[in-house]
Tab-separated table of C-alpha atoms in Angstrom:
chain	number	residue	atom	x	y	z
A	1	MET	CA	17.011	-19.335	-9.967
A	2	ASN	CA	19.664	-17.099	-8.471
A	3	VAL	CA	20.805	-16.216	-11.923
A	4	ILE	CA	17.426	-15.307	-12.816
A	5	CYS	CA	16.766	-13.086	-9.680
A	6	GLY	CA	20.103	-11.502	-10.329
A	7	LEU	CA	19.278	-10.529	-13.944
A	8	GLY	CA	16.126	-9.165	-12.775
A	9	PHE	CA	17.939	-7.101	-10.091
A	10	LEU	CA	20.223	-5.812	-12.824
A	11	LEU	CA	17.433	-4.271	-14.916
A	12	PHE	CA	16.572	-2.082	-12.001
A	13	LEU	CA	19.821	-0.601	-12.398
A	14	GLN	CA	19.832	-0.288	-16.142
A	15	PRO	CA	16.871	2.087	-17.023
A	16	ALA	CA	16.097	2.083	-20.880
A	17	ARG	CA	15.399	5.768	-21.717
A	18	ALA	CA	15.926	5.899	-25.340
A	19	GLN	CA	12.375	4.881	-26.030
A	20	HIS	CA	11.056	8.077	-24.673
A	21	ASP	CA	11.610	11.683	-24.180
A	22	TRP	CA	12.089	12.370	-20.559
A	23	GLY	CA	13.458	15.885	-21.008
A	24	ALA	CA	9.951	17.465	-19.273
A	25	LEU	CA	9.919	15.188	-16.536
A	26	ASP	CA	13.776	15.653	-15.488
A	27	ALA	CA	12.805	19.498	-15.622
A	28	ALA	CA	9.790	19.205	-13.492
A	29	LEU	CA	11.472	17.119	-10.793
A	30	GLU	CA	14.213	19.665	-10.653
A	31	SER	CA	11.686	22.307	-10.070
A	32	LYS	CA	9.729	20.442	-7.348
A	33	LYS	CA	12.819	19.071	-5.713
A	34	LYS	CA	12.592	21.446	-2.738
A	35	LEU	CA	8.826	21.021	-2.880
A	36	LEU	CA	9.396	17.599	-2.328
A	37	GLY	CA	11.975	17.800	0.413
A	38	ASN	CA	15.141	17.547	-1.729
A	39	ASN	CA	15.716	13.835	-1.150
A	40	VAL	CA	13.545	12.225	-3.804
A	41	VAL	CA	13.766	9.015	-5.872
A	42	LEU	CA	11.548	8.594	-8.784
A	43	MET	CA	11.272	5.105	-10.650
A	44	LEU	CA	9.306	3.867	-13.517
A	45	TRP	CA	8.730	0.467	-14.324
A	46	LYS	CA	6.955	-0.515	-17.827
A	47	ASN	CA	6.453	-4.281	-19.019
A	48	ASP	CA	9.525	-6.007	-17.569
A	49	SER	CA	12.425	-3.406	-16.869
A	50	LEU	CA	12.865	0.034	-15.398
A	51	VAL	CA	12.530	2.936	-18.087
A	52	TYR	CA	13.312	5.582	-15.874
A	53	LYS	CA	15.217	6.500	-12.623
A	54	LYS	CA	16.151	9.701	-10.931
A	55	GLU	CA	17.666	10.036	-7.442
A	56	MET	CA	18.323	13.612	-6.050
A	57	GLY	CA	19.982	14.737	-2.758
A	58	GLU	CA	21.607	12.504	-0.283
A	59	PHE	CA	18.786	9.712	-1.063
A	60	ASN	CA	18.700	6.673	-3.475
A	61	ALA	CA	16.942	3.815	-4.511
A	62	LYS	CA	18.654	1.717	-1.692
A	63	THR	CA	17.905	4.272	1.032
A	64	GLN	CA	15.614	2.812	3.569
A	65	ALA	CA	12.756	5.162	4.824
A	66	PRO	CA	9.132	4.696	6.729
A	67	ILE	CA	6.369	4.724	3.970
A	68	ALA	CA	3.510	5.099	6.441
A	69	SER	CA	0.190	4.356	4.602
A	70	CYS	CA	2.001	2.738	1.472
A	71	SER	CA	1.981	-0.273	3.929
A	72	LYS	CA	-1.840	-0.853	3.535
A	73	TRP	CA	-1.263	-2.198	-0.033
A	74	LEU	CA	1.229	-4.505	1.400
A	75	THR	CA	-1.000	-5.737	4.009
A	76	ALA	CA	-3.706	-6.206	1.373
A	77	ALA	CA	-1.390	-8.350	-0.704
A	78	LEU	CA	-0.443	-10.677	2.145
A	79	VAL	CA	-4.101	-11.129	2.879
A	80	LEU	CA	-4.574	-12.332	-0.578
A	81	LYS	CA	-1.625	-14.296	-0.570
A	82	LEU	CA	-3.018	-16.275	2.182
A	83	VAL	CA	-6.600	-16.021	0.320
A	84	ASP	CA	-4.499	-18.176	-2.665
A	85	GLU	CA	-3.100	-20.693	-0.094
A	86	GLY	CA	-6.828	-21.315	1.268
A	87	VAL	CA	-5.708	-20.061	4.667
A	88	VAL	CA	-8.468	-17.152	4.975
A	89	SER	CA	-11.041	-15.983	2.750
A	90	LEU	CA	-12.042	-12.117	2.164
A	91	ASP	CA	-15.583	-13.064	3.292
A	92	ASP	CA	-14.363	-14.599	6.506
A	93	LYS	CA	-15.892	-12.942	9.630
A	94	VAL	CA	-13.442	-11.608	11.851
A	95	ALA	CA	-15.052	-13.239	14.723
A	96	ARG	CA	-14.143	-16.560	13.773
A	97	TYR	CA	-10.456	-15.688	14.449
A	98	ILE	CA	-10.961	-13.011	17.276
A	99	PRO	CA	-13.669	-13.756	19.670
A	100	GLU	CA	-13.694	-10.329	21.178
A	101	PHE	CA	-15.745	-9.156	18.285
A	102	GLU	CA	-18.344	-11.546	18.860
A	103	LYS	CA	-18.323	-10.468	22.543
A	104	TYR	CA	-18.827	-6.946	21.592
A	105	PHE	CA	-21.750	-7.645	19.000
A	106	LYS	CA	-19.320	-7.008	15.877
A	107	GLY	CA	-19.623	-10.724	14.532
A	108	TYR	CA	-20.585	-9.452	11.045
A	109	ILE	CA	-17.226	-7.566	10.222
A	110	THR	CA	-15.345	-9.506	7.252
A	111	LEU	CA	-11.890	-9.251	6.173
A	112	ARG	CA	-13.138	-7.430	2.963
A	113	HIS	CA	-14.677	-4.858	5.210
A	114	CYS	CA	-11.497	-4.397	7.053
A	115	LEU	CA	-9.212	-3.815	3.807
A	116	SER	CA	-11.784	-1.246	2.513
A	117	HIS	CA	-12.173	0.749	5.763
A	118	MET	CA	-15.860	-0.192	6.231
A	119	THR	CA	-15.846	-1.590	9.532
A	120	GLY	CA	-18.072	1.237	10.681
A	121	ILE	CA	-15.765	1.240	13.966
A	122	GLU	CA	-15.460	4.506	15.800
A	123	ASP	CA	-12.384	6.053	14.760
A	124	GLU	CA	-9.828	7.378	17.495
A	125	GLY	CA	-9.639	10.858	16.007
A	126	GLY	CA	-6.477	12.947	14.427
A	127	LEU	CA	-3.016	11.714	13.818
A	128	VAL	CA	-1.434	12.944	17.161
A	129	LYS	CA	-4.215	11.228	19.140
A	130	LYS	CA	-3.785	8.075	17.381
A	131	LEU	CA	-0.101	7.734	17.694
A	132	LEU	CA	-0.461	8.713	21.459
A	133	LYS	CA	-3.089	5.976	21.946
A	134	ARG	CA	-0.954	3.415	20.161
A	135	ARG	CA	1.750	3.787	22.587
A	136	LYS	CA	-0.089	2.349	25.535
A	137	PHE	CA	-0.700	-0.814	23.821
A	138	SER	CA	1.936	-3.868	24.091
A	139	SER	CA	0.931	-5.912	21.064
A	140	LEU	CA	-1.185	-5.944	18.079
A	141	GLU	CA	-3.409	-8.266	19.865
A	142	GLU	CA	-4.074	-5.783	22.598
A	143	GLU	CA	-4.827	-2.912	20.361
A	144	VAL	CA	-7.215	-5.083	17.958
A	145	ASN	CA	-9.094	-6.112	21.001
A	146	ASP	CA	-9.277	-2.238	22.136
A	147	PHE	CA	-10.896	-1.659	18.521
A	148	ALA	CA	-13.517	-4.585	19.192
A	149	SER	CA	-14.649	-2.938	22.389
A	150	ARG	CA	-15.406	0.452	20.583
A	151	ASP	CA	-18.694	1.794	19.774
A	152	ILE	CA	-19.902	1.452	16.217
A	153	ARG	CA	-20.329	4.592	14.299
A	154	ALA	CA	-22.118	3.421	11.148
A	155	ASN	CA	-23.195	-0.026	10.025
A	156	THR	CA	-20.702	-2.088	8.554
A	157	GLY	CA	-20.227	-1.747	4.796
A	158	THR	CA	-22.218	1.224	4.366
A	159	ASP	CA	-19.629	3.867	5.597
A	160	PHE	CA	-15.832	4.410	4.477
A	161	TRP	CA	-13.847	6.088	6.922
A	162	TYR	CA	-10.022	5.917	5.950
A	163	GLY	CA	-7.737	5.022	8.845
A	164	ASN	CA	-5.891	2.449	10.386
A	165	ILE	CA	-8.472	0.345	12.351
A	166	GLY	CA	-9.470	-1.891	9.349
A	167	LEU	CA	-6.100	-2.877	8.178
A	168	ASN	CA	-4.821	-3.569	11.586
A	169	ILE	CA	-7.688	-5.860	12.418
A	170	ALA	CA	-6.744	-8.072	9.211
A	171	GLY	CA	-3.333	-8.350	10.222
A	172	ARG	CA	-4.121	-9.684	13.785
A	173	VAL	CA	-6.611	-11.958	11.886
A	174	LEU	CA	-3.647	-13.252	9.950
A	175	GLU	CA	-1.699	-13.624	13.116
A	176	VAL	CA	-4.346	-15.773	14.607
A	177	ALA	CA	-4.894	-17.852	11.351
A	178	THR	CA	-1.276	-18.683	10.913
A	179	LYS	CA	0.121	-18.631	14.529
A	180	LYS	CA	2.914	-16.337	13.591
A	181	ARG	CA	3.632	-12.804	14.284
A	182	PHE	CA	2.712	-10.158	11.596
A	183	ASP	CA	6.093	-8.862	10.829
A	184	ILE	CA	7.605	-12.530	10.685
A	185	LEU	CA	4.743	-13.658	8.190
A	186	VAL	CA	4.711	-10.721	6.056
A	187	LYS	CA	8.485	-11.259	5.532
A	188	THR	CA	8.337	-14.921	4.995
A	189	LYS	CA	5.206	-14.827	2.720
A	190	LEU	CA	5.851	-11.577	0.606
A	191	PHE	CA	9.278	-9.737	1.368
A	192	ASN	CA	11.603	-12.767	0.955
A	193	PRO	CA	9.822	-14.131	-2.210
A	194	LEU	CA	9.942	-10.774	-4.074
A	195	GLY	CA	13.652	-10.306	-2.716
A	196	MET	CA	12.542	-7.209	-0.685
A	197	ARG	CA	15.126	-7.456	1.584
A	198	ARG	CA	15.281	-3.954	3.178
A	199	THR	CA	11.423	-4.126	3.776
A	200	THR	CA	10.091	-4.715	7.465
A	201	PHE	CA	7.175	-4.049	9.595
A	202	THR	CA	9.529	-4.555	12.655
A	203	ASP	CA	9.458	-1.593	14.884
A	204	LEU	CA	13.077	-0.922	16.147
A	205	ASN	CA	11.798	0.722	19.338
A	206	GLY	CA	9.894	-2.169	20.367
A	207	ASN	CA	6.213	-0.842	19.742
A	208	PRO	CA	3.643	-3.070	18.526
A	209	VAL	CA	3.710	-4.087	14.767
A	210	ASN	CA	1.389	-1.792	12.631
A	211	PRO	CA	0.053	-3.481	9.373
A	212	SER	CA	-1.613	-0.099	8.437
A	213	GLY	CA	1.422	1.939	8.353
A	214	GLY	CA	4.471	0.798	10.116
A	215	ALA	CA	6.499	-0.612	7.437
A	216	ARG	CA	10.070	0.799	6.353
A	217	SER	CA	11.291	0.042	2.614
A	218	THR	CA	13.259	1.118	-0.195
A	219	ALA	CA	12.247	2.524	-3.223
A	220	GLU	CA	14.235	-0.486	-5.198
A	221	ASP	CA	12.190	-2.901	-2.986
A	222	TYR	CA	8.999	-1.367	-3.317
A	223	MET	CA	9.121	-1.279	-7.037
A	224	LYS	CA	9.742	-4.928	-6.760
A	225	PHE	CA	6.227	-5.274	-5.308
A	226	LEU	CA	4.743	-2.733	-7.831
A	227	ALA	CA	6.110	-4.840	-10.669
A	228	MET	CA	4.560	-7.813	-9.405
A	229	ILE	CA	0.988	-6.120	-9.209
A	230	LEU	CA	1.404	-4.723	-12.751
A	231	ASN	CA	2.417	-7.984	-14.093
A	232	LYS	CA	-0.869	-9.622	-12.992
A	233	GLY	CA	0.801	-11.195	-10.196
A	234	LYS	CA	3.844	-12.699	-11.700
A	235	HIS	CA	7.307	-11.994	-10.191
A	236	ASN	CA	10.409	-12.641	-12.453
A	237	GLY	CA	7.898	-14.596	-14.845
A	238	VAL	CA	6.882	-16.796	-12.037
A	239	PRO	CA	3.272	-16.719	-10.668
A	240	PHE	CA	3.276	-15.200	-7.196
A	241	LEU	CA	-0.474	-14.054	-6.522
A	242	SER	CA	-3.142	-15.495	-8.589
A	243	GLU	CA	-4.788	-13.419	-11.360
A	244	GLU	CA	-8.102	-13.782	-9.406
A	245	SER	CA	-6.177	-12.118	-6.273
A	246	ILE	CA	-4.959	-9.333	-8.401
A	247	ASN	CA	-8.560	-8.516	-9.754
A	248	GLU	CA	-9.578	-8.577	-6.331
A	249	LEU	CA	-7.080	-5.952	-5.391
A	250	MET	CA	-8.303	-3.936	-8.480
A	251	SER	CA	-12.009	-4.208	-7.407
A	252	ILE	CA	-13.964	-0.939	-6.456
A	253	GLN	CA	-15.284	-1.531	-3.141
A	254	THR	CA	-16.807	2.058	-2.591
A	255	THR	CA	-19.136	4.502	-4.346
A	256	PRO	CA	-18.741	8.402	-3.840
A	257	GLU	CA	-21.793	8.374	-1.145
A	258	LEU	CA	-20.112	5.818	0.926
A	259	ILE	CA	-17.041	7.900	1.531
A	260	LYS	CA	-17.464	9.613	4.958
A	261	TYR	CA	-13.960	10.455	5.568
A	262	ALA	CA	-10.697	10.499	3.160
A	263	PRO	CA	-7.431	12.778	3.603
A	264	ALA	CA	-7.688	15.770	1.155
A	265	PRO	CA	-5.367	14.226	-1.539
A	266	ALA	CA	-7.522	11.448	-2.135
A	267	LYS	CA	-11.032	13.309	-2.025
A	268	GLY	CA	-12.963	12.374	-5.255
A	269	TYR	CA	-11.359	8.976	-5.346
A	270	ASN	CA	-13.075	5.678	-4.664
A	271	TYR	CA	-11.129	2.838	-2.693
A	272	ALA	CA	-10.312	-0.818	-3.692
A	273	LEU	CA	-8.387	-3.160	-1.056
A	274	GLY	CA	-5.692	-1.275	0.306
A	275	SER	CA	-5.383	1.186	-2.371
A	276	TRP	CA	-7.091	4.326	-3.773
A	277	VAL	CA	-8.734	4.128	-7.389
A	278	VAL	CA	-6.803	7.120	-9.372
A	279	GLU	CA	-8.299	6.117	-12.312
A	280	GLU	CA	-11.613	3.882	-13.360
A	281	LYS	CA	-13.260	3.073	-16.217
A	282	ASP	CA	-16.857	1.152	-16.633
A	283	GLY	CA	-16.693	0.572	-12.891
A	284	LYS	CA	-13.207	-1.147	-12.990
A	285	ALA	CA	-10.031	0.373	-11.479
A	286	THR	CA	-7.467	1.245	-14.378
A	287	ALA	CA	-5.019	2.818	-12.008
A	288	LEU	CA	-4.421	2.180	-8.145
A	289	ALA	CA	-2.111	4.233	-5.556
A	290	SER	CA	-1.307	4.157	-2.043
A	291	PRO	CA	0.122	7.290	-0.764
A	292	GLY	CA	1.787	7.649	2.581
A	293	LEU	CA	1.716	10.255	5.054
A	294	PHE	CA	5.613	10.731	4.544
A	295	GLY	CA	5.143	11.671	0.997
A	296	SER	CA	5.921	8.404	-0.868
A	297	TRP	CA	3.654	7.559	-3.881
A	298	PRO	CA	3.393	4.214	-5.079
A	299	MET	CA	1.145	3.797	-8.089
A	300	VAL	CA	0.324	0.963	-11.051
A	301	ASP	CA	-1.445	2.362	-14.049
A	302	PHE	CA	-2.879	-0.754	-15.792
A	303	CYS	CA	-4.110	1.182	-18.729
A	304	ARG	CA	-0.736	2.426	-19.870
A	305	GLY	CA	0.991	-0.581	-18.465
A	306	TYR	CA	3.594	1.025	-15.981
A	307	ALA	CA	4.011	1.188	-12.279
A	308	TYR	CA	5.561	4.439	-10.962
A	309	LEU	CA	7.195	5.435	-7.584
A	310	VAL	CA	7.985	8.719	-5.836
A	311	PHE	CA	10.034	7.840	-2.889
A	312	VAL	CA	10.807	10.918	-0.466
A	313	LYS	CA	12.539	11.275	2.839
A	314	SER	CA	10.831	13.891	4.616
A	315	LEU	CA	7.454	14.669	6.006
A	316	LEU	CA	5.180	16.215	3.543
A	317	GLY	CA	2.005	18.169	3.628
A	318	GLU	CA	-1.009	17.430	1.653
A	319	GLU	CA	-0.371	20.031	-0.946
A	320	ARG	CA	2.403	18.230	-2.656
A	321	ALA	CA	-0.518	15.967	-3.920
A	322	ASP	CA	-0.798	18.355	-6.998
A	323	ALA	CA	2.841	17.877	-7.687
A	324	HIS	CA	2.535	13.989	-7.928
A	325	ARG	CA	-0.404	14.518	-10.126
A	326	GLU	CA	1.413	16.778	-12.572
A	327	ILE	CA	4.223	14.317	-12.617
A	328	LYS	CA	2.118	11.436	-13.614
A	329	SER	CA	0.618	13.504	-16.552
A	330	LEU	CA	4.061	14.091	-17.868
A	331	ILE	CA	4.655	10.465	-17.655
A	332	ASP	CA	1.273	9.685	-19.539
A	333	GLU	CA	2.024	11.991	-22.396
A	334	GLN	CA	5.112	9.499	-23.169
A	335	ILE	CA	3.020	6.213	-22.391
A	336	PRO	CA	-0.494	6.153	-24.070
A	337	CYS	CA	-3.348	4.352	-22.581
A	338	MET	CA	-3.324	0.766	-24.126
A	339	GLN	CA	-6.865	0.104	-24.067
């Protein structure tokens, strides 16, 4: 097994560029280097190998950085891993694990609602306000109990409001169900098996673990996760997530009329579980993405059969979303849809 993992690792270091003409992509990345914050890594995985890698500035595929909302996809995958193991179900009511939700008459909220931002719980406002409020909590348990006590903004399942509430509730449910702290659980169940050795949810400053946005990772690590999703749950040819769970991760949970709040770069997209539906066909997601506030954009295009990751170091603004879409269009020119 160690030999197999070692060979898989070497594939990350040997991008097979000969099959495609990446000249336009090289030029686009150079022209957008400043816009993307100068320190950038782009990696592209197709089938079972890395076909493109570019590192710019003082940043490489092994550099660890905060990934903000890219964390949501990891948390959703962890939930599905425990679904596969029979520990929880997506349609379990949160109150089964956290009695506070029954106490405050929110016993109808399920894990599925949490992963799709449709709990209906009143959001705490803008980013700065959220960060300040989180500082007063000593644990994820304390934070989630506070969520339980809040007012309901809309009926559960009828209103999508993008934020941190649902994913953090899901993370706390997993803590209760397994009797393990979230950051330890995700390391044991997800990161270690996938060889993501430089990815962690543990906060170095001692703040409560944040399943919705608190991970730190590297481009190399996160690409291992994306490759597993692309390959229908297999890692190095060995089943890791069931195909049923991958199908759940691809399942569209929203309709446009349900979406009451979405960040500007995501407007017009539907949502699955922990990721945005960037492209869809006949009611099914064909491309998913889980971009983070800090500018990193992980994506899996099932139609074209590739996983794509732009990993950046600096805090970026919303206007950079167009740059990511333009980069994807250049890749799509080289890799046609297989469906």
